[in-house]
Amino acid sequence: MAISELLGSMTSSQVWSFGALLLVVTFIIDLVNDFASHPPSHIPSMGKSGKLNAFLDSFRAITKYNQWVKDGYSKFGKHGFPFQVPQPLSRHSEIVLPRSQASWMIDQPDHILSTYDAHNATLYTRYNFLGRRLAHDPFPNRVLQKHLARHLPAIIPNVDEETQLVVGTMFGDDTENWKSFTLWKLWMEIVPRVINRLLVGPELCRNKQFVDNMTNVSNDVVRNMLILQLLPKILHPVVGRLLGIANYIHWRSADAVAQPLLQERLNAMLKQANGHVEFQDYVPPEDFVTWTIRQALAEKKTFELDPVVLSKRLLPVEFAAIHTTVLTGQLWMQDLLSSEPESGILDILRAEIIANKPKSGPWTKAALSNLVRLDSSIRESQRLSNFLATVIERKVVSENGVYNPDLDLTFPKGSYVVLNLEGTHHCEDLYENAESYDPLRYSRMREAWDAKSDEEKRNEPEEGTRMRGLGMVTTSPQHLAFGHGRHACPARFFVSHEFKLILATIILDYDIKMTSKKPERQWIGRSVIPSRKTEIQIRKRKA
Ligand code: HEM
């Protein structure tokens, strides 16, 4: 009997019962398959005790995860002990390690604690980024690690130009009337365009079909992650492929406009590499596409030298780049604009920008690095208004698990460990007035240090090292916004310049004010749900 006939002959309550039974059976199969990789039971667990509660906690994790991480920090993490946090049903509880174990954790090689396996498991890479083979090798991460920071000086003028274009078009020239925007829309308009200037250059980053569809894929990824983590693993191959159809359709539409450019670039660079005389003087633009081709040539990866693969390789990078930057930008602007008016923070930042803006020509890397107050205002917002509760998730992949000598614990193969960002960033032992936004928290210390004489500085070498670590790109076990260790965000140097250019453009040419109250952060699982309602008003400043 065909499935449609079978379903047609069932009542709706029979269909629901059958669905519920299928879920329960598949969850049990998951549980049995994964039994060996459950975290050791003597690590205390957040949530409620008892078997039924353990089951219910896997649903509560959707709304309670951040609170558990916070409570676990006060009860265990702060005192040097690990704890478990329940996860949605298709995933094991995570083991949240105390800060004292951060160095141990990031020192473990990838064949013991794997970053990429953890990312693949959380992001459902093979369904979301269209292909098992692509999920096998973190090639785009390597491209960014090797090429991005080194090409920053060449990229900054491009980002500056793109920011000015998009901001100018959006905000207009009216010096009399205020224009309203939600912060979400504002950042969603600016970021995908500026990021794509870095990834694919000016033609494509201004192409609406390309940018909208790449952004749509990133939205698809978020939705699919949420759905798949609630379903038993055994169903993922079917449901994951079905959900991935939307990603495929959006990618195809973006790819339709990207292919001619990708093919042209690939053709020129391959001909140059093969010594064709007419291409010997060819200078490709410095962007992610060029770096990918260069890296593939250097590693002799012919698989990567295919225009379709090149195009699909953009997907995980778009995802890593768009929502992270939009959320950080939105939360930062919320923090800034809801500061007490008497702090005069916008005027302070504007004065710093004016004092450091090059007299002629675009912003340079050196000029941007002088914006220590602006830098501090972003780092402080990343500290206070974190959008992830935990970071640096790693999967234990070594056959016999991994032994931690300080805790005298073995984490079994297949279990997951993470670090506590929420607890760390709000810990009063580390940050005075940890719950308030103090935009100049870091720049005050940096400026006080800079004001010291050379001799005073020579006498306090350790303090000098500490001060150099207060810029927004510096990660540490106390500041985890960009992760920490060798897999820390390879784009953070770019992000720091990007934010400074965006705010410099806005703040020099426009007046800006927030018209709604600063919203409380709402959480879903480990992430903040972006507020779609927070509104600001903008008006061009009179010359
Ligand atoms: C404010 C914006 C951003 C934030 C807060 C952020 C945060 C992070 C964090 C916390 C990690 C570490 C994950 C881990 O250790 O498991 C990470 C990794 C990564 N980020 Fe970012 N990111 C941002 C922007 C970007 C942008 C713009 C790009 C690309 C252009 C990017 C590409 C990546 C990649 C490829 C990795 C993986 C690195 C690896 O596994 O070795 N990120 N990011």
Tab-separated table of C-alpha atoms in Angstrom, residues 22-39 50-59 84 86-93 229 231-236 413-414:
chain	number	residue	atom	x	y	z
A	22	LEU	CA	7.859	7.320	16.173
A	23	LEU	CA	9.492	10.159	18.117
A	24	VAL	CA	9.674	8.178	21.343
A	25	VAL	CA	11.092	5.082	19.610
A	26	THR	CA	13.674	7.096	17.699
A	27	PHE	CA	14.697	8.964	20.878
A	28	ILE	CA	15.208	5.641	22.639
A	29	ILE	CA	17.331	4.399	19.738
A	30	ASP	CA	19.414	7.607	19.998
A	31	LEU	CA	19.804	7.166	23.726
A	32	VAL	CA	21.006	3.578	23.419
A	33	ASN	CA	23.380	4.396	20.534
A	34	ASP	CA	24.982	7.258	22.450
A	35	PHE	CA	25.010	5.751	25.908
A	36	ALA	CA	28.795	5.434	26.143
A	37	SER	CA	29.397	9.118	25.438
A	38	HIS	CA	27.215	10.520	28.248
A	39	PRO	CA	29.136	12.788	30.635
A	50	GLY	CA	14.917	12.496	38.375
A	51	LYS	CA	14.477	10.602	35.098
A	52	LEU	CA	11.240	12.331	34.037
A	53	ASN	CA	12.731	15.732	34.813
A	54	ALA	CA	15.833	14.875	32.819
A	55	PHE	CA	13.512	14.288	29.863
A	56	LEU	CA	11.591	17.510	30.496
A	57	ASP	CA	14.822	19.457	30.990
A	58	SER	CA	15.781	18.716	27.437
A	59	PHE	CA	12.776	20.852	26.428
A	84	GLN	CA	26.582	19.754	33.236
A	86	PRO	CA	21.029	19.739	29.807
A	87	GLN	CA	20.613	20.131	26.062
A	88	PRO	CA	17.695	19.638	23.670
A	89	LEU	CA	16.843	15.977	23.184
A	90	SER	CA	19.091	15.120	20.262
A	91	ARG	CA	22.179	16.330	22.115
A	92	HIS	CA	23.958	15.257	25.292
A	93	SER	CA	24.322	17.470	28.310
A	229	GLN	CA	18.319	19.793	17.689
A	231	LEU	CA	14.536	15.886	16.678
A	232	PRO	CA	16.183	12.521	17.308
A	233	LYS	CA	19.492	12.109	15.501
A	234	ILE	CA	18.287	9.090	13.618
A	235	LEU	CA	15.776	11.308	11.766
A	236	HIS	CA	18.349	13.954	10.816
A	413	LYS	CA	34.592	10.037	23.525
A	414	GLY	CA	31.601	11.812	21.996
